[in-house]
Amino acid sequence: MKKIHLMLSLKVLIALSVTSSFVAKADVYVDLSQTDEINIANISNEQNYTFKIEEPSSPNTATNVATLNKVGSEDNKKLPFNNEVIIAANITGIEPALIHAVIAVESKHNPRAQSIKGAYGLMQLMPETSRRFNVLDKNNPKQNILAGAKYLRELLKIFNGDLKLSLAAYNAGPAAVQKFGGKIPPYKETVNYVPKVLKYYKQYS
């Protein structure tokens, strides 16, 4: 599989703070014309793009997943890094239960987990993804979780809120999902990954 090229040129500065849920509005343009790669940009005059994703004004409208539970369940409060998960959930609009589920499968809550492919941290971010979402310290759980949640939100937009396809893309890459006609790629790891995350998601919801 060719390397996925993600290019992001900023037209606005995005200010994120743990004490504020304000996010600058920035539309995203996605080019799916090539089967082996996916290009993402937010340049307003971009000509070669397949479709446009409009950034919602409020994080609460960011995904088509279940209604947000910003404080999390009582049981989830006992999970590792729950405070960091809640911060990421409030900023991105991704359910805390879903973020916890991804962490459980990706790293088993180990902030120093590292894959042979170079993915790192609680949400197993690849170096390119970390750079794109401004992770300055790969050992920082808050930054890792927030970047992973932002990436998941982006995938949910790309795949129209389809959670299974978005999780498959999180594991195998969005180009792999497109390569197989918008279906879960028939890779053993990905085929096993999606139901594992969904199982934890149900457990934490």
Coordinates of C-alpha atoms in Angstrom, one line a residue:
M1 CA 0.0 0.0 0.0
K2 CA 1.4 3.4 -0.9
K3 CA 2.0 5.8 2.0
I4 CA -1.0 8.0 2.7
H5 CA -0.2 11.6 2.1
L6 CA -2.0 14.1 4.3
M7 CA -1.4 17.8 3.5
L8 CA -2.9 20.4 5.8
S9 CA -2.5 24.1 5.1
L10 CA -4.0 26.4 7.7
K11 CA -6.1 29.4 6.7
V12 CA -6.9 30.2 10.3
L13 CA -5.3 29.7 13.7
I14 CA -7.1 27.2 15.9
A15 CA -7.1 28.1 19.6
L16 CA -7.7 25.1 21.9
S17 CA -7.7 25.4 25.7
V18 CA -8.7 22.9 28.4
T19 CA -10.9 25.7 29.9
S20 CA -12.6 26.6 26.6
S21 CA -14.5 24.6 24.0
F22 CA -14.0 27.3 21.3
V23 CA -12.6 26.0 18.0
A24 CA -11.9 28.2 15.0
K25 CA -14.0 27.3 12.0
A26 CA -12.0 25.6 9.2
D27 CA -13.5 23.7 6.3
V28 CA -11.7 20.6 5.1
Y29 CA -11.4 19.5 1.4
V30 CA -10.8 15.8 0.7
D31 CA -9.4 14.4 -2.5
L32 CA -10.3 10.8 -3.1
S33 CA -9.4 10.7 -6.8
Q34 CA -6.5 8.4 -6.2
T35 CA -7.3 4.9 -4.8
D36 CA -4.0 4.5 -3.0
E37 CA -3.9 7.8 -1.2
I38 CA -6.1 10.4 0.3
N39 CA -5.3 14.1 0.4
I40 CA -6.8 16.4 3.0
A41 CA -6.5 20.2 2.9
N42 CA -8.4 23.2 4.2
I43 CA -7.4 25.7 1.5
S44 CA -10.6 27.5 0.5
N45 CA -9.5 27.8 -3.2
E46 CA -8.5 24.2 -3.5
Q47 CA -9.6 23.0 -7.0
N48 CA -9.0 19.2 -7.0
Y49 CA -11.2 17.8 -4.3
T50 CA -13.9 15.2 -4.2
F51 CA -16.0 16.7 -1.4
K52 CA -16.0 19.4 1.2
I53 CA -16.5 18.9 4.9
E54 CA -17.8 22.0 6.7
E55 CA -16.4 22.4 10.2
P56 CA -19.3 22.7 12.7
S57 CA -19.4 25.7 14.9
S58 CA -20.1 23.6 17.9
P59 CA -18.2 20.5 18.9
N60 CA -21.5 18.9 19.9
T61 CA -22.4 18.5 16.2
A62 CA -19.1 17.1 15.2
T63 CA -20.2 13.4 14.8
N64 CA -23.2 11.2 14.2
V65 CA -22.3 9.0 17.1
A66 CA -24.5 8.9 20.2
T67 CA -25.3 11.9 22.3
L68 CA -22.4 13.3 24.2
N69 CA -21.9 12.5 27.9
K70 CA -19.3 15.1 28.8
V71 CA -18.8 14.0 32.3
G72 CA -18.7 10.3 31.6
S73 CA -20.2 7.5 33.5
E74 CA -19.4 6.7 37.1
D75 CA -17.6 3.5 36.1
N76 CA -15.6 5.3 33.5
K77 CA -14.3 7.8 36.1
K78 CA -12.2 4.9 37.4
L79 CA -10.5 4.3 34.0
P80 CA -7.0 5.6 33.5
F81 CA -6.6 9.0 32.1
N82 CA -10.4 9.7 32.3
N83 CA -9.8 13.5 32.9
E84 CA -7.8 13.7 29.8
V85 CA -10.5 11.8 27.9
I86 CA -13.2 14.2 29.1
I87 CA -11.1 17.2 28.0
A88 CA -10.7 15.7 24.5
A89 CA -14.4 14.8 24.4
N90 CA -15.5 18.3 25.2
I91 CA -13.2 19.8 22.5
T92 CA -14.0 17.3 19.7
G93 CA -17.5 16.1 20.4
I94 CA -16.4 12.5 20.4
E95 CA -18.1 10.4 23.2
P96 CA -15.8 9.7 26.1
A97 CA -16.8 6.0 25.9
L98 CA -15.6 5.8 22.3
I99 CA -12.3 7.4 23.1
H100 CA -11.8 5.1 26.1
A101 CA -12.6 2.1 23.8
V102 CA -10.0 3.1 21.2
I103 CA -7.4 3.6 24.0
A104 CA -8.2 0.1 25.4
V105 CA -7.7 -1.6 22.1
E106 CA -4.8 0.5 20.8
S107 CA -2.6 0.6 23.9
K108 CA -4.3 -1.1 26.8
H109 CA -4.0 2.2 28.6
N110 CA -0.2 2.2 28.3
P111 CA 1.0 5.8 27.5
R112 CA 4.4 4.5 26.3
A113 CA 3.0 1.8 24.0
Q114 CA 4.8 1.7 20.7
S115 CA 4.1 -0.4 17.6
I116 CA 6.7 -1.8 15.2
K117 CA 5.3 0.6 12.6
G118 CA 6.1 3.6 14.8
A119 CA 2.7 4.4 16.2
Y120 CA 3.0 5.7 19.7
G121 CA 1.1 6.4 22.9
L122 CA -2.4 5.8 24.2
M123 CA -4.1 6.2 20.9
Q124 CA -1.2 4.9 18.8
L125 CA -0.6 7.9 16.7
M126 CA 1.7 7.7 13.7
P127 CA 4.3 10.5 13.6
E128 CA 2.7 12.2 10.6
T129 CA -0.7 12.3 12.4
S130 CA 1.0 13.6 15.6
R131 CA 2.6 16.5 13.6
R132 CA -0.6 17.4 11.9
F133 CA -2.5 17.7 15.2
N134 CA 0.3 19.6 16.9
V135 CA 1.5 16.9 19.4
L136 CA 4.6 18.5 20.8
D137 CA 5.4 15.9 23.4
K138 CA 4.7 12.3 22.4
N139 CA 4.9 11.2 26.1
N140 CA 2.1 13.6 27.1
P141 CA -1.2 11.7 27.4
K142 CA -3.4 14.8 27.1
Q143 CA -1.8 15.7 23.8
N144 CA -1.9 12.2 22.5
I145 CA -5.6 11.6 23.4
L146 CA -6.7 15.0 22.0
A147 CA -4.9 14.4 18.7
G148 CA -6.4 10.9 18.4
A149 CA -9.9 12.2 19.1
K150 CA -9.4 14.9 16.5
Y151 CA -8.3 12.4 14.0
L152 CA -11.3 10.1 14.8
R153 CA -13.6 13.1 14.4
E154 CA -12.1 13.8 11.0
L155 CA -12.6 10.2 9.9
L156 CA -16.2 10.2 11.0
K157 CA -16.8 13.3 8.8
I158 CA -15.1 11.6 5.8
F159 CA -17.1 8.4 6.2
N160 CA -20.4 10.2 6.9
G161 CA -20.7 9.2 10.5
D162 CA -20.2 5.4 9.8
L163 CA -18.5 4.3 13.0
K164 CA -17.4 0.9 11.6
L165 CA -15.7 2.4 8.6
S166 CA -14.2 5.2 10.6
L167 CA -12.6 2.7 13.1
A168 CA -11.4 0.6 10.1
A169 CA -9.8 3.8 8.7
Y170 CA -8.2 4.6 12.1
N171 CA -6.6 1.2 12.1
A172 CA -5.7 0.7 8.4
G173 CA -5.8 4.2 7.0
P174 CA -8.7 6.0 5.1
A175 CA -7.1 5.1 1.8
A176 CA -7.4 1.4 2.5
V177 CA -11.1 1.8 3.2
Q178 CA -11.5 3.6 -0.1
K179 CA -9.4 1.1 -1.9
F180 CA -11.9 -1.7 -1.0
G181 CA -14.9 0.3 -2.1
G182 CA -15.9 1.9 1.1
K183 CA -15.8 -1.4 3.0
I184 CA -13.8 -2.7 5.9
P185 CA -10.4 -3.8 4.4
P186 CA -10.0 -7.6 4.6
Y187 CA -6.9 -7.3 6.7
K188 CA -6.9 -9.7 9.7
E189 CA -5.9 -7.0 12.1
T190 CA -8.5 -4.6 10.9
V191 CA -11.3 -7.2 10.8
N192 CA -10.5 -8.1 14.4
Y193 CA -10.0 -4.4 15.5
V194 CA -13.4 -3.0 14.6
P195 CA -15.5 -5.4 16.8
K196 CA -13.0 -5.1 19.6
V197 CA -13.4 -1.4 19.8
L198 CA -17.2 -1.7 19.5
K199 CA -17.3 -4.2 22.3
Y200 CA -15.4 -1.8 24.6
Y201 CA -17.5 1.1 23.4
K202 CA -20.7 -0.7 24.4
Q203 CA -19.1 -1.7 27.7
Y204 CA -18.1 1.9 28.5
S205 CA -21.4 3.5 27.3

